mmCIF file of C-alpha atoms in Angstrom:
data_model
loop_
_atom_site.group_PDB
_atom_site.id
_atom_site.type_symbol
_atom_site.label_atom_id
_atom_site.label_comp_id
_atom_site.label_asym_id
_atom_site.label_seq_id
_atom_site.Cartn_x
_atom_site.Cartn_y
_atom_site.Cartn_z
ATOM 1 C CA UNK O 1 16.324 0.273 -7.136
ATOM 2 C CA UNK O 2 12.772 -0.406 -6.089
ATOM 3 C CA UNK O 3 9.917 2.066 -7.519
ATOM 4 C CA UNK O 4 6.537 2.100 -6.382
ATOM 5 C CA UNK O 5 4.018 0.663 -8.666
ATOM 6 C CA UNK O 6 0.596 2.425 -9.293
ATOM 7 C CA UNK O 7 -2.406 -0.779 -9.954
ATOM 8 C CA UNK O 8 -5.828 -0.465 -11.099
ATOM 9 C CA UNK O 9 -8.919 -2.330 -10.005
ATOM 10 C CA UNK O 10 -7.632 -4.701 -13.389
ATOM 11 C CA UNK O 11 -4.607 -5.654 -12.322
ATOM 12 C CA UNK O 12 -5.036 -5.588 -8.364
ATOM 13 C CA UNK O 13 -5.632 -9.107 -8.078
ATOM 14 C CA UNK O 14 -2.588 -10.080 -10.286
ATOM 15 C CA UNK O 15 -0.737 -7.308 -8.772
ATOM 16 C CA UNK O 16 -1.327 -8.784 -5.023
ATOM 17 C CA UNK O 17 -0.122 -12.074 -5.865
ATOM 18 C CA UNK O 18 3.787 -11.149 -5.140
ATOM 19 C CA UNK O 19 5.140 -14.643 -5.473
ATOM 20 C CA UNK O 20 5.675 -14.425 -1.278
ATOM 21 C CA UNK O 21 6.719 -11.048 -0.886
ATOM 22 C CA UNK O 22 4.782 -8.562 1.676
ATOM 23 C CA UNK O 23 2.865 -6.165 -0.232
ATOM 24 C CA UNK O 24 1.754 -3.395 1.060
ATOM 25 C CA UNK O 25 -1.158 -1.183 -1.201
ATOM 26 C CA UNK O 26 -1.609 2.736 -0.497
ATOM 27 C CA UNK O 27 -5.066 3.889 -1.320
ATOM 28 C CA UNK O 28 -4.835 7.211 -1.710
ATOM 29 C CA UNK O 29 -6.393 10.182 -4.038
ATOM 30 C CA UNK O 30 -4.744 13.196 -5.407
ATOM 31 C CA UNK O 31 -6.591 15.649 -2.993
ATOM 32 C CA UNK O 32 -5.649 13.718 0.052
ATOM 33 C CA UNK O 33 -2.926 15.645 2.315
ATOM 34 C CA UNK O 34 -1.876 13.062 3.928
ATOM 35 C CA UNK O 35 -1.239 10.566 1.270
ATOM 36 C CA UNK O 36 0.878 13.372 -0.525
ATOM 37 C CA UNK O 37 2.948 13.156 3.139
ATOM 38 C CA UNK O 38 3.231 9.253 2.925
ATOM 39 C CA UNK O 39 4.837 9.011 -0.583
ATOM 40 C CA UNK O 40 8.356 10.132 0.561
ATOM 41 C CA UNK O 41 7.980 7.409 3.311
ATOM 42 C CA UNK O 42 6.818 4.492 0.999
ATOM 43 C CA UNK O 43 9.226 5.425 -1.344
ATOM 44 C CA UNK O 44 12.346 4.730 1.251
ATOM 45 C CA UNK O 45 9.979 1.695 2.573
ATOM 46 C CA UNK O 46 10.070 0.357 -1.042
ATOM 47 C CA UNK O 47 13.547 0.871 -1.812
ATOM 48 C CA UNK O 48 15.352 -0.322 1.600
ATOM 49 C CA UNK O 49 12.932 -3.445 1.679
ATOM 50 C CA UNK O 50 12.714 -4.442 -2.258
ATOM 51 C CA UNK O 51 14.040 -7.769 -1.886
ATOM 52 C CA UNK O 52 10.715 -8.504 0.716
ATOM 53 C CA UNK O 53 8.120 -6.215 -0.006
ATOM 54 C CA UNK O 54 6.339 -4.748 -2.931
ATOM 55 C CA UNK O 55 4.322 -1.313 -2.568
ATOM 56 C CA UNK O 56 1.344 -0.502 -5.009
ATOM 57 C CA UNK O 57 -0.490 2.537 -4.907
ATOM 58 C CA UNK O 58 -4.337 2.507 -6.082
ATOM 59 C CA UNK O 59 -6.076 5.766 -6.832
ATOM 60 C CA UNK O 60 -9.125 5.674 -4.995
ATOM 61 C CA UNK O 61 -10.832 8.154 -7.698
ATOM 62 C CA UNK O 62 -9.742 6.131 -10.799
ATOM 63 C CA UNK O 63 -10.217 2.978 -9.116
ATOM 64 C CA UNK O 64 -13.363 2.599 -7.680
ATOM 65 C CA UNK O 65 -13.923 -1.213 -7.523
ATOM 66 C CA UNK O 66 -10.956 -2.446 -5.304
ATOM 67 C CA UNK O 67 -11.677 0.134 -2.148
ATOM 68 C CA UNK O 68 -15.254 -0.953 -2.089
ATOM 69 C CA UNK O 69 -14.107 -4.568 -2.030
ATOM 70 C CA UNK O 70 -12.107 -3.920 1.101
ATOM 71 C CA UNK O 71 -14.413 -1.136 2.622
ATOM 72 C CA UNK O 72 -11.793 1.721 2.514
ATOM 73 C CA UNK O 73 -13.945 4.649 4.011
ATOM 74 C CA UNK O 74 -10.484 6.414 4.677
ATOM 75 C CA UNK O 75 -7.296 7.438 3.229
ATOM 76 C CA UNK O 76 -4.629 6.825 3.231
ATOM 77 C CA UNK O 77 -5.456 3.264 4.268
ATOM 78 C CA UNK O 78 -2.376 0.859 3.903
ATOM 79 C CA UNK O 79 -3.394 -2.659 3.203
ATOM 80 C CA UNK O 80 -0.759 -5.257 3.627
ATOM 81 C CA UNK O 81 -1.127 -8.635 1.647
ATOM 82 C CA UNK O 82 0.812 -12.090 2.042
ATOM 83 C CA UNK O 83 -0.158 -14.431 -0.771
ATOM 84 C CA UNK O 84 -2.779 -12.289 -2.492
ATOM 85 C CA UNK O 85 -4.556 -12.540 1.097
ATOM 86 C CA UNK O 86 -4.992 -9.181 3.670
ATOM 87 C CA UNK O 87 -3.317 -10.276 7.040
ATOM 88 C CA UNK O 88 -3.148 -6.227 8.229
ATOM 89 C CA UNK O 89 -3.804 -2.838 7.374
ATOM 90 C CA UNK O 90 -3.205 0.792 8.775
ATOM 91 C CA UNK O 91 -5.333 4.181 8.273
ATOM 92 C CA UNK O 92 -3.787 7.469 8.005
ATOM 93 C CA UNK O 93 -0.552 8.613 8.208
ATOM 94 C CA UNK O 94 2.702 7.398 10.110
ATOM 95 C CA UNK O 95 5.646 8.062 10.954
ATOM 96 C CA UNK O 96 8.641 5.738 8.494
ATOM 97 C CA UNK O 97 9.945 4.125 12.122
ATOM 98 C CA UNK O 98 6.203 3.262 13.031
ATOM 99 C CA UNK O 99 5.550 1.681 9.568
ATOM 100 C CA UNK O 100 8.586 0.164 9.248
ATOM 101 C CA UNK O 101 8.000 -1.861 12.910
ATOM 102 C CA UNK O 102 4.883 -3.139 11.549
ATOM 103 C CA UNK O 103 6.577 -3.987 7.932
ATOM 104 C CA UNK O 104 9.013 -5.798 10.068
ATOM 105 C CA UNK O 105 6.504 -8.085 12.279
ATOM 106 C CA UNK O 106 4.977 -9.630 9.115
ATOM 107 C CA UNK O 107 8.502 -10.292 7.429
#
């Protein structure tokens, strides 16, 4: 069973670099309502696609580095990454059907 993985501006570039699976990062902070509402949803995302796609979560507030990098000015803000490189991301919160359409376009 696929878990969610929590990265740190350390291990974000190693962490990226999936060997060809999707990943998909969740920048989020502890205070942030709405990225309390997408955990249940990444969770099922990570567990009914874990043979394609890998989900990371970064804490914005520990982590200060990697949202800069990618000018996150919002969260959640869902970056998705093929081969270590950003092809596509989404900001705020969505629905598991609406997520999972866009998971499925870049499988």
């Amino acid at each position: 069973m696929a878990e969610i993985t929590h990265t740190t501006d350390e291990s974000f570039k190693q962490d990226i670099d999936a060997g060809g699976k999707l990943v998909i990062v969740d920048m989020w902070a502890e205070w942030c309502g709405p990225c309390k509402m997408m955990e249940p949803v990444l969770e099922e995302i990570a567990r009914e696609h874990e043979d394609q796609v890998t989900v990371l979560k970064l804490n914005i507030d520990q982590n200060q580095d990697t949202p800069l990098k990618f000018n996150v000015m919002n969260i959640p803000t869902l970056i998705f990454f093929k081969k270590g490189e950003e092809i596509d991301r989404i900001i705020g919160a969505f629905p598991k059907k609406q997520l999972a359409k866009k998971i499925e376009s870049h499988l």
